[in-house]
XYZ file of C-alpha atoms in Angstrom:
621
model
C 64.564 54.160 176.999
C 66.042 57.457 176.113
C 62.732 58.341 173.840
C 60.237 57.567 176.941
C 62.383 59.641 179.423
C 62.095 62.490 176.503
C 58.761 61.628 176.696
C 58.040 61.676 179.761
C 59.665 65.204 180.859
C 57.683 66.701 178.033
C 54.323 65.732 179.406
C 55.461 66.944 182.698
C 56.928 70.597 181.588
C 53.441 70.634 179.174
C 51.254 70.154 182.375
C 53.341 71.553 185.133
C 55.110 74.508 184.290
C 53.022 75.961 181.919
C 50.592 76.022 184.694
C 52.649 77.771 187.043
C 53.817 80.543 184.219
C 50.069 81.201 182.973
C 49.125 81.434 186.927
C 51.890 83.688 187.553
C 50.404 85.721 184.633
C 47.310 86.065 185.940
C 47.439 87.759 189.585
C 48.492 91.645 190.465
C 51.995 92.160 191.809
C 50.123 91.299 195.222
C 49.185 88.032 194.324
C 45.463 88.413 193.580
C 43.957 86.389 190.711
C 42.953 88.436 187.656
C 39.514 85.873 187.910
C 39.006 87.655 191.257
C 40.237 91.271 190.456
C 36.342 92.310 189.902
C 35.193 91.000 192.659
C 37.795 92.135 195.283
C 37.906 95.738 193.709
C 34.065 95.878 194.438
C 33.887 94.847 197.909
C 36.900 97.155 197.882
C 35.212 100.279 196.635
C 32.113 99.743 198.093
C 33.018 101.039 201.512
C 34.118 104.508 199.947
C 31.887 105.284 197.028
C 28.926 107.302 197.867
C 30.489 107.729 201.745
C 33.999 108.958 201.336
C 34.054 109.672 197.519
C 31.476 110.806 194.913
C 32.843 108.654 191.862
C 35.775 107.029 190.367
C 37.563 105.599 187.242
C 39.796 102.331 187.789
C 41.282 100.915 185.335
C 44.233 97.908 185.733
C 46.594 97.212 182.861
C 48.624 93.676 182.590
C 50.379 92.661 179.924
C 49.834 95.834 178.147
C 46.198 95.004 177.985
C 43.125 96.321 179.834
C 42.030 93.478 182.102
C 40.127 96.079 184.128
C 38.327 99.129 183.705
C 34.814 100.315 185.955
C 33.577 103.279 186.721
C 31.898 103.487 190.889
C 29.479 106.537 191.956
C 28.725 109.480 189.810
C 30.219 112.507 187.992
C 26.921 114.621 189.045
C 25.734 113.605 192.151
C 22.246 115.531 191.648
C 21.509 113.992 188.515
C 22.899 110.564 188.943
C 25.221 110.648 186.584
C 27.168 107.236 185.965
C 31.258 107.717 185.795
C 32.342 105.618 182.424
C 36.052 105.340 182.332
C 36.318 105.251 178.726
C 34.615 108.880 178.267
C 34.268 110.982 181.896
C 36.791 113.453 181.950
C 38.344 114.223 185.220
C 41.327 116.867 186.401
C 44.654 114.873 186.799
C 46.291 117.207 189.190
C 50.206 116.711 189.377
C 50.118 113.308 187.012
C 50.400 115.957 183.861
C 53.988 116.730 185.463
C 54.245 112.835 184.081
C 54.330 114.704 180.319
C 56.705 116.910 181.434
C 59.277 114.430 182.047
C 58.504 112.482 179.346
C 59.200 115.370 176.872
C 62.155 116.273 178.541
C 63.730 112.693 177.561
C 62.556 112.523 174.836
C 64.603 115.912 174.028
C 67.431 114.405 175.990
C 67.784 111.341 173.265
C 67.713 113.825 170.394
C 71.138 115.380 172.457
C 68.638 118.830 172.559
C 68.998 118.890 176.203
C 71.899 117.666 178.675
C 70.373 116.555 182.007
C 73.096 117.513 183.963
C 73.873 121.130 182.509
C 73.116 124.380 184.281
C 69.856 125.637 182.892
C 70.630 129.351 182.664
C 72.056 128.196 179.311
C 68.253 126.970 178.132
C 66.596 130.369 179.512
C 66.819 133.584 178.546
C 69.467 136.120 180.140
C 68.407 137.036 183.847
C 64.938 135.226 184.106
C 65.701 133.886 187.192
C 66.096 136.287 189.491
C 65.393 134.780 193.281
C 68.307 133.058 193.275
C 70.076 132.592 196.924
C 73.043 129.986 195.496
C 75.264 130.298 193.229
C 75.309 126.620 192.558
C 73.969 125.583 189.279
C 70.611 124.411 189.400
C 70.300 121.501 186.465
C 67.458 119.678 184.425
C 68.016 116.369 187.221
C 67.119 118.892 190.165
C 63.995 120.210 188.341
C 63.252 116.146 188.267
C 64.168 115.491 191.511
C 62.434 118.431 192.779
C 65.665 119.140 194.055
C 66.636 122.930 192.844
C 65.559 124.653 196.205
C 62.693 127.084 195.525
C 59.935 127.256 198.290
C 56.778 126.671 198.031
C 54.026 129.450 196.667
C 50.454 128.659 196.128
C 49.364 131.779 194.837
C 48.694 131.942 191.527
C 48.670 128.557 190.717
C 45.553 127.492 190.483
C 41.980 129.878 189.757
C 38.209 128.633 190.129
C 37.881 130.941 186.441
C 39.915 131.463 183.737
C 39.861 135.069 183.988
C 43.428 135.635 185.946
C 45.264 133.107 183.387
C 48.328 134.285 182.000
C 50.741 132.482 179.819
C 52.896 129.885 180.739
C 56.425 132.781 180.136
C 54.047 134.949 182.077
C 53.015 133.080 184.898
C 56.718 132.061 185.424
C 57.687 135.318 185.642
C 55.506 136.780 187.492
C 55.404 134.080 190.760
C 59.236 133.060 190.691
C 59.754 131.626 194.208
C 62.626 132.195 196.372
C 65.448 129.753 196.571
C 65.691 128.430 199.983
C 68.032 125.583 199.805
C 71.206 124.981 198.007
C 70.639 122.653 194.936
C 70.651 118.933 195.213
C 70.586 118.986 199.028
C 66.971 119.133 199.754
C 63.660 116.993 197.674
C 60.756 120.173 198.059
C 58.367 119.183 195.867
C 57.907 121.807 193.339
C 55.104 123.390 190.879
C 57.678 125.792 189.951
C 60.178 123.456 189.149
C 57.828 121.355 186.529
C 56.490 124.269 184.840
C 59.817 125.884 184.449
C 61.271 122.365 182.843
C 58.393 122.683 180.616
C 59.072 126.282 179.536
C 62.669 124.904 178.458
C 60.862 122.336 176.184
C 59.208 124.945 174.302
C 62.271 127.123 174.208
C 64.346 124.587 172.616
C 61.106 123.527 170.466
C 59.879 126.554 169.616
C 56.370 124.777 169.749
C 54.087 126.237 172.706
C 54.262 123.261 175.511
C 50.614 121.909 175.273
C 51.230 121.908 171.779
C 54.356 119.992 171.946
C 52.376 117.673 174.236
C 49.823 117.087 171.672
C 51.786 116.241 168.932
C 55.192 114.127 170.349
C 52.654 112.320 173.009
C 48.887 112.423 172.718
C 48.777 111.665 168.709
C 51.254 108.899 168.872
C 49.565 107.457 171.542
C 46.054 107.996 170.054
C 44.878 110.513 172.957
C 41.946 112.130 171.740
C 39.659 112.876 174.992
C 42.219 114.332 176.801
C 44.078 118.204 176.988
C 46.187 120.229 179.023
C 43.406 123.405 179.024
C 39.902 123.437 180.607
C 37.480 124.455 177.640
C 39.073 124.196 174.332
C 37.982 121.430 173.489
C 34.076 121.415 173.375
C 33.368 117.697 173.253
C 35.804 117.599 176.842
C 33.794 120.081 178.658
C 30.459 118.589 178.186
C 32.082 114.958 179.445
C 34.208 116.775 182.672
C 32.517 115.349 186.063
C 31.759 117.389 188.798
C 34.418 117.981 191.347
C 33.318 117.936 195.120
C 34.503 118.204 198.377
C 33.165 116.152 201.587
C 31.813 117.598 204.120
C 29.968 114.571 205.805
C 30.128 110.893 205.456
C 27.665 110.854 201.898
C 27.418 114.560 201.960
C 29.153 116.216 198.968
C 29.499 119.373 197.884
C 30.109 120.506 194.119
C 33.759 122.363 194.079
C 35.406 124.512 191.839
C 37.214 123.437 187.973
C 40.995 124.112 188.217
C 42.622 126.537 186.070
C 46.334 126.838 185.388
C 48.842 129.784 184.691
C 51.811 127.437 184.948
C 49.458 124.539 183.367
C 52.351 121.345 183.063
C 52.176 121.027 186.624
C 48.817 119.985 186.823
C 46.480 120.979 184.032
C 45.590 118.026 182.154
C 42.087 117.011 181.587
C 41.000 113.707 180.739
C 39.774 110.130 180.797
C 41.383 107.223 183.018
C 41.358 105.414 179.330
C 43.327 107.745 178.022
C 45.682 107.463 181.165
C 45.596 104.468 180.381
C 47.283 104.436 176.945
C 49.893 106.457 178.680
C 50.859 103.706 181.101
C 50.781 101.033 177.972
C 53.879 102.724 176.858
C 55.885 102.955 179.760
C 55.388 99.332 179.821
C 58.134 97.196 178.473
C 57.175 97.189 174.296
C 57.236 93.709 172.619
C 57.267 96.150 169.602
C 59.069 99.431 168.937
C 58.644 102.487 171.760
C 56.011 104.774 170.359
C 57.538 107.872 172.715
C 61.144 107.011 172.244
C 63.429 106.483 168.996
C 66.098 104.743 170.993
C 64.852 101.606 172.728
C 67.496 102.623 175.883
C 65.551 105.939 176.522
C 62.988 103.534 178.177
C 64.834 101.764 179.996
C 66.995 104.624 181.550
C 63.875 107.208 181.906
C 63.708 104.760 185.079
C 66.751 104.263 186.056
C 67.319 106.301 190.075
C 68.452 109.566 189.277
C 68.227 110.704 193.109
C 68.529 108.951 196.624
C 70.326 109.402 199.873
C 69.710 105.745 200.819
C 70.400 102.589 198.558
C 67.102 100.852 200.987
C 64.683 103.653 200.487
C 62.942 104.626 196.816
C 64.725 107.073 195.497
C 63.628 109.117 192.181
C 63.670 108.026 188.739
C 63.829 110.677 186.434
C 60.897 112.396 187.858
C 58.654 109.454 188.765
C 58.425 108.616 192.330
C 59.783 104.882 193.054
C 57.573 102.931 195.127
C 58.688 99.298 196.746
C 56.161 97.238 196.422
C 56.338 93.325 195.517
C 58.196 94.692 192.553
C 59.406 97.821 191.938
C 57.088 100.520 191.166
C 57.120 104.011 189.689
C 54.278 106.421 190.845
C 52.616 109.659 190.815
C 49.864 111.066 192.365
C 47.675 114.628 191.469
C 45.017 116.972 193.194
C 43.219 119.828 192.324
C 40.628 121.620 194.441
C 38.118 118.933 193.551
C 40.312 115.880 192.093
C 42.556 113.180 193.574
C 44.582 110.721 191.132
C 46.685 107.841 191.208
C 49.283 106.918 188.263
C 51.192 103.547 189.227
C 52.894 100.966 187.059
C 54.916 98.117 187.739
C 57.152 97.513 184.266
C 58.783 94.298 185.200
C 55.304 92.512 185.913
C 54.013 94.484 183.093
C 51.381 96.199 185.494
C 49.796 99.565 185.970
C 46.890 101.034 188.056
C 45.297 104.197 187.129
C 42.356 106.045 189.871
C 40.935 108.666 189.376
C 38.498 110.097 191.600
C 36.012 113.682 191.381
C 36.660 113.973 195.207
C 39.256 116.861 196.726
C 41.995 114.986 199.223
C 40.836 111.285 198.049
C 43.636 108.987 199.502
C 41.575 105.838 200.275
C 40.999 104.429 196.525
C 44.145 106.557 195.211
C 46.332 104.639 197.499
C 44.334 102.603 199.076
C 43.513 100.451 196.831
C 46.581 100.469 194.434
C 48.547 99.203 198.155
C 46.177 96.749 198.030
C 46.918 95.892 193.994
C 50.406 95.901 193.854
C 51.558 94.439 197.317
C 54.626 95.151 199.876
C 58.362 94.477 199.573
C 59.005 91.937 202.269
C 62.250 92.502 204.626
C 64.212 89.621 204.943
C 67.711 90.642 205.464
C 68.021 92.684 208.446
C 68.579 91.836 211.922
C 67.467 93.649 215.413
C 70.439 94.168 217.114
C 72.142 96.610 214.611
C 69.041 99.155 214.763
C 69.879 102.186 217.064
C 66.670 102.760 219.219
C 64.199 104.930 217.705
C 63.958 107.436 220.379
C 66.592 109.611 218.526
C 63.955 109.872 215.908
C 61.657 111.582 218.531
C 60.894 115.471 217.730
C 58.919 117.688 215.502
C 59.444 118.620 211.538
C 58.299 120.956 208.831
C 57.962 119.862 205.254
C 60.512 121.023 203.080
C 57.451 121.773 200.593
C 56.953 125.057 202.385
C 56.020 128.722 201.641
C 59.102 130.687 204.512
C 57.859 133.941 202.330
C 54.625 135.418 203.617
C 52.225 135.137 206.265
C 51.252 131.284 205.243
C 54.466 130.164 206.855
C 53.016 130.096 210.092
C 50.126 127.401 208.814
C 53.761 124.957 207.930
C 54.385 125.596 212.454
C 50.707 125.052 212.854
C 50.821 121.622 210.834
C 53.791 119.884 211.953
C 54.784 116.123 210.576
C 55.505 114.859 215.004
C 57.553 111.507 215.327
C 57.308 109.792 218.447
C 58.795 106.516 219.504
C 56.759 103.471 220.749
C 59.454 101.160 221.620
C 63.163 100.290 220.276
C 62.246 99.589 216.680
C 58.720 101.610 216.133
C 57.552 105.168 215.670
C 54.054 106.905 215.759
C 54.621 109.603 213.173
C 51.156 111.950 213.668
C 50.230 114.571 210.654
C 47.142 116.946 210.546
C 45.264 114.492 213.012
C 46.225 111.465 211.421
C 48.602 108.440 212.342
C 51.189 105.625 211.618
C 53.145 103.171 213.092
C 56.650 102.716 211.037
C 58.533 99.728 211.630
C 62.797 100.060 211.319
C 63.664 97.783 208.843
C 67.429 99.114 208.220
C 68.937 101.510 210.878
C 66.868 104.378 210.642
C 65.091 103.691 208.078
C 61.102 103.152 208.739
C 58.141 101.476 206.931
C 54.825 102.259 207.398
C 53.245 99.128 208.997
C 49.730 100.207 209.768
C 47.859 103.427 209.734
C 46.046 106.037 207.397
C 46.374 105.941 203.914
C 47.635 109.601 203.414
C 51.185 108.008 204.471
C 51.340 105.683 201.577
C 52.996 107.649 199.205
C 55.545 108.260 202.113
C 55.565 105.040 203.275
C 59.448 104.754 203.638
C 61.286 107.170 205.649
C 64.713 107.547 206.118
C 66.371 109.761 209.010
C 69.481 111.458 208.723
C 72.004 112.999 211.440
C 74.091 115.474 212.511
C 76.471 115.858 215.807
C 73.658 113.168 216.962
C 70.523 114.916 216.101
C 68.067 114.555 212.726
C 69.117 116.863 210.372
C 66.388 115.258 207.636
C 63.735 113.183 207.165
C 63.901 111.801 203.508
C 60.960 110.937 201.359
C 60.911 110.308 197.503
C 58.401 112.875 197.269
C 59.499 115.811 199.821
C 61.706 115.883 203.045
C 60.991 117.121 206.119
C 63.095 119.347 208.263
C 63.573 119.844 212.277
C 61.292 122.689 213.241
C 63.742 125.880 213.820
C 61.816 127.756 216.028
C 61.282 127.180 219.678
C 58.019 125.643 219.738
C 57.621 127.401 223.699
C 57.983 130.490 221.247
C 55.396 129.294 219.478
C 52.967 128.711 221.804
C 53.560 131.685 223.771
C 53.124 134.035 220.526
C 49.925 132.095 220.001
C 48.959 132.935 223.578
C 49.839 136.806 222.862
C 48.004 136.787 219.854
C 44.631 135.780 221.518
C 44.993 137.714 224.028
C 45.511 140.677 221.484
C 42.093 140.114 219.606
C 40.711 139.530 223.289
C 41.283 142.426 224.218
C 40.983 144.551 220.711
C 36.799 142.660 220.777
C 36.968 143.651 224.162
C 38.213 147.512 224.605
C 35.571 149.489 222.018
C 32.472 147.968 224.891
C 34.884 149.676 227.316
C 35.226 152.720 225.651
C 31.592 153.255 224.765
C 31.096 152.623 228.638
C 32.954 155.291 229.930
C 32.127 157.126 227.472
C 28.607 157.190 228.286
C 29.870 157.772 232.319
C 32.122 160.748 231.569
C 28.542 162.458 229.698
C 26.451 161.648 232.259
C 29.328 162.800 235.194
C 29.598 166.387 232.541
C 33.134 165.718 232.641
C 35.758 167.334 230.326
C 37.057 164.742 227.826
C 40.601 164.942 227.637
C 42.005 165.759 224.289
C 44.596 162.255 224.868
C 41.337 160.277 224.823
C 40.550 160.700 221.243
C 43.493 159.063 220.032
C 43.128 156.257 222.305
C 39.731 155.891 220.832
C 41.284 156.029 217.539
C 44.322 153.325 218.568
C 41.436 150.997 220.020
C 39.774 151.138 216.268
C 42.976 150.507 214.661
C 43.694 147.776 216.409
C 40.097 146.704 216.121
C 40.208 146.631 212.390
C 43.866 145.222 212.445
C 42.277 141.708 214.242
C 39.372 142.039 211.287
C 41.471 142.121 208.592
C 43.604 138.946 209.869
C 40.224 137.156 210.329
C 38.837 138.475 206.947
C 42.102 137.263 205.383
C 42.088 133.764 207.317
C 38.590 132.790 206.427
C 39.119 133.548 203.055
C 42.558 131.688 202.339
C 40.498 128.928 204.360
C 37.860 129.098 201.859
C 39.654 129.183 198.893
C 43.213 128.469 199.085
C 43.335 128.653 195.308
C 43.412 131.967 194.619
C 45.894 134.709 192.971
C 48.219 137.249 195.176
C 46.689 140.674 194.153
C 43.283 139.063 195.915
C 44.867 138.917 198.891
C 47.155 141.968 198.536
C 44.331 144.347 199.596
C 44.397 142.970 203.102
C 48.109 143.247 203.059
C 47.862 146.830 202.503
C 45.573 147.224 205.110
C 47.961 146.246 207.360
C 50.399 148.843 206.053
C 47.944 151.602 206.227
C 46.858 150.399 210.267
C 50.220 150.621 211.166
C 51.516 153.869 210.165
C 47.917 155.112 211.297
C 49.112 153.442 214.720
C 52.567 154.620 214.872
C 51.281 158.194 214.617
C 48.408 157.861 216.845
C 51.157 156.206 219.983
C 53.116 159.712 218.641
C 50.301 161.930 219.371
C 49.501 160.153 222.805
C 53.145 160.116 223.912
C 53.413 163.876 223.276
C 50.025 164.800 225.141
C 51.188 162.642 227.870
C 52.119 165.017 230.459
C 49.686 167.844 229.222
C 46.848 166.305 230.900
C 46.316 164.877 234.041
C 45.709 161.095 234.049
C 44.059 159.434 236.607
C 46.011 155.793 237.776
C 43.249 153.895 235.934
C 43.184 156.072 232.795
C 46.497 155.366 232.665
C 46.933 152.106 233.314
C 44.517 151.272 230.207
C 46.331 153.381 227.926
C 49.827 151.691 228.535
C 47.780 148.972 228.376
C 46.342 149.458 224.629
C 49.679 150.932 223.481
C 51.743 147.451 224.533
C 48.613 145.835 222.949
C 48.598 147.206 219.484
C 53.140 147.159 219.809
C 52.480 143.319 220.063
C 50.111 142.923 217.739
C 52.130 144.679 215.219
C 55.497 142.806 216.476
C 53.356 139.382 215.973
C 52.240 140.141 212.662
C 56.134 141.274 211.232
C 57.173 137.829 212.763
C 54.579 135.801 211.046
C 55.265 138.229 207.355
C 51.862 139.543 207.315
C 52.848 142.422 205.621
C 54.234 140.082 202.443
């Protein structure tokens, strides 16, 4: 009896449970069949290649093999050029930061660097020198993003290589102000990657890409990808064309991205190659090929920042992302590229998309939603939620430039929550929308909208004496808006009415100019230098608008290209000052009549407020 009853429990384990382990090994995280995964990324893709997006590389990883991997649309639209994952080369944007952290652990295991010790000891004497705190700033807040500098886009990206300086260089040269104390605030940070690098080589003595090359790219057998546009030959001639959209299957060919402070965004390569890099963050049956010490793994991903144990936090410089299972994330754009880095280590998963199409969210995140699933909310109950209307109010990302005349674009674009009912929130960015859904009190998941809130899709609001203080996000907070935004609007309404009338007052001029000829009137030696104050403030509105267009243009561009226009500004203003001078002295000399006068007060308040609007907003910095 004993023998069948053995028996019988091993036919039933051999055709049962088998079953239900092999099946389990054979979906995503979301709970789609591998059979299917071809099928359901087609249909998938097929609504945004060729429409929304020019081409893409997707490759999906299980089991630390490549179950997956298809290239969709082209790498040169004109010529039809087919996108092969295995050998197109596209720009991975902020996914090369990926390397940075890597090394940095890797360092850390050798005892070479201590993750919680003030930097200043890694770096020379005085580099820093836009410091505001005198808090330490340590190698976990340049992961976390959490050491406080602003943002600054200048200089960090050209459309040539011909303003490239070194990595020391281009550190020095664009340090960023510090504008929050450390560990307080997640701004996402160039700066802060690039600088973590420079440390490497420091303690190395091995230039970074170099470094790069050897500890991570040879072990791994990366051959097709590097961290500089055109030093490799064989790269160049496989690099896809980057575009930009400017119509639904209308694309135009954008610009190749070089880098200054290259670890924060300048790698080059194939989604295979990406690929291999995922493969090792992957629990290893076998030994880690990046790490001597099998632990260095394990705690590489272990939360190193959060404010809220219900929220993803930050692991180590990898964003975490709660999906079915836990993930850990990245994302990258250039001018012309959007990428996707996800991998899920305890289902031994990984997504990589990359796409030759500027601001691509749909496939990037889009589709790896779709792949890896949702983390369903079981636990929490309705009547401990506060209402969401406390949520209500307008907020600036913490990722912002407060130096400089592009601070007013950060109170032009503002992240605006508003509630729907007791438990939901419409949270509305650049024109687009979500709903969240409070899941914990005040904390909100994305339940439906646009899928450039993915990579934000938890939020978590904090207070103080009642009010938000913060909105957290794994990959940069948002903060209440500080000014009055009546202020706002009413300097907005001053400064139209400025170039109004600044278009408007030469006609005027040239009119009565052309009356007081005819008439063989005496021109009043005032009137010259209100002709002159009219052109200065004439040229002042051309120079904003020259500047505008081109920063709208090409955001991408280095500091002394724009520093002309700055110094035009200088140059109208003391031109200005010493015109009003020259008026207010010759004031009473002449005889005015009411309407003669009446315009000049009213071009000398003009040109005071557009000079008072332009010191507010920092165009002179």
């Amino acid at each position: 009896m004993q023998k069948i009853v053995i028996v019988f429990l091993l036919i039933v384990f051999a055709l049962f449970v088998p079953k239900t382990l092999y099946a389990k090994e054979l979906t995503t995280p979301s709970g789609i069949p591998l059979t299917e995964i071809e099928s359901f990324v087609d249909d998938y893709v097929s609504d945004y290649i060729g429409k929304e997006t020019a081409g893409a590389g997707i490759i999906i990883v299980k089991n630390n093999e490549v179950i997956f991997s298809k290239g969709y649309g082209y790498g040169d639209v004109d010529k039809k050029q087919k996108i092969n994952p295995d050998t197109s080369v596209f720009e991975w944007g902020s996914i090369s930061k990926l390397f940075v952290w890597v090394s940095v652990m890797q360092l850390e295991e050798q005892g070479k660097i201590k993750l919680d010790e003030d930097i200043s000891n890694y770096l020379p004497k005085g580099f820093l020198h836009n410091l505001k705190y005198e808090d330490p700033i340590t190698m976990l807040n340049l992961m976390n993003h959490t050491a406080g500098f602003e943002e600054w886009i200048f200089d960090l990206g050209y459309a040539t290589d011909d303003h490239m300086k070194t990595l020391e260089e281009g550190l020095k040269m664009h340090e960023p102000n510090q504008i929050y104390r450390p560990g307080e605030v997640v701004a996402y940070s160039n700066y802060s990657t690039s600088l973590a690098a420079y440390i490497v080589q420091l303690i190395t003595e091995q230039e970074f890409s170099d470094y790069v090359e050897e500890h991570i790219f040879q072990k791994l057998g990366i051959s097709d990808s590097t961290f500089y546009l055109g030093v490799k030959e064989p790269l160049t001639k496989a690099k896809v064309n980057g575009y930009e959209l400017l119509g639904k299957g209308d694309f135009k060919p954008s610009t190749p991205y070089y880098m200054s402070m290259y670890p924060s965004g300048g790698i080059n390569g194939t989604a295979q190659d990406l690929a291999e890099f995922a493969r090792a963050l992957m629990p290893q049956v076998k030994k880690s090929v990046l790490f001597k010490n099998e632990n260095t793994l394990s705690s590489m991903f272990k939360q190193s920042y959060t404010v809220n144990r219900n929220v993803p936090g930050i692991a180590h410089g990898f964003w975490e992302y709660h999906g079915k299972s836990k993930g850990y994330t990245h994302g990258g754009n250039t001018a012309s590229f959007s990428s996707n880095f996800h991998i899920v280590p305890e289902e031994n998963f990984a997504v990589i998309v990359l796409t030759n199409q500027a601001g691509e969210v749909d496939l990037t995140y889009g589709l790896t939603k779709e792949l890896v699933g949702e983390r369903e909310i079981n636990d929490v109950k309705l009547t401990d939620l506060p209402d969401s209307k406390i949520t209500e109010g307008k907020y600036i990302t913490a990722r912002q430039m407060e130096s400089g005349f592009l601070n007013v674009y950060y109170k032009l674009m503002p992240l605006v929550v508003k509630s729907v009912n007791e438990t939901d929130i419409e949270v509305s960015l650049a024109g687009q929308t979500a709903i969240y859904t409070q899941i914990y009190p005040n904390v909100y998941k994305m339940n439906k909208g646009h899928s450039m809130f993915i990579p934000t899709n938890v939020l978590y609001f904090s207070f103080e004496d009642g009010s938000v203080n913060q909105i957290h996000t794994s990959i940069s907070d948002y903060l209440p808006m500080k000014n009055n935004t009546y202020w706002l609007a009413f300097s907005a309404i001053l400064f139209v009415y400025c170039v109004l009338f600044f278009i408007i007052s030469p006609f005027v001029l040239i009119i009565t100019s052309l009356l007081t000829k005819k008439r063989k009137l005496l021109i009043l030696k005032v009137r010259k230098w209100i002709y002159l104050l009219n052109i200065v403030g004439t040229a002042f509105i051309v120079n904003i608008m020259v500047l505008i267009i081109r920063m709208l243009s090409n955001s991408d561009r280095g500091y002394a290209e724009v520093l002309p226009q700055i110094m035009i500004n200088y140059i109208l203003t003391v031109i200005a000052a010493i015109t009003i001078g020259f008026i207010l002295f010759k004031w009473n000399t002449v005889e005015l009549t009411k309407l003669q006068k009446c315009f000049y007060v009213l071009t000398i308040f003009s040109i005071s407020m557009l000079i008072f609007l332009l010191l507010t907003w920092q165009f002179y910095s």
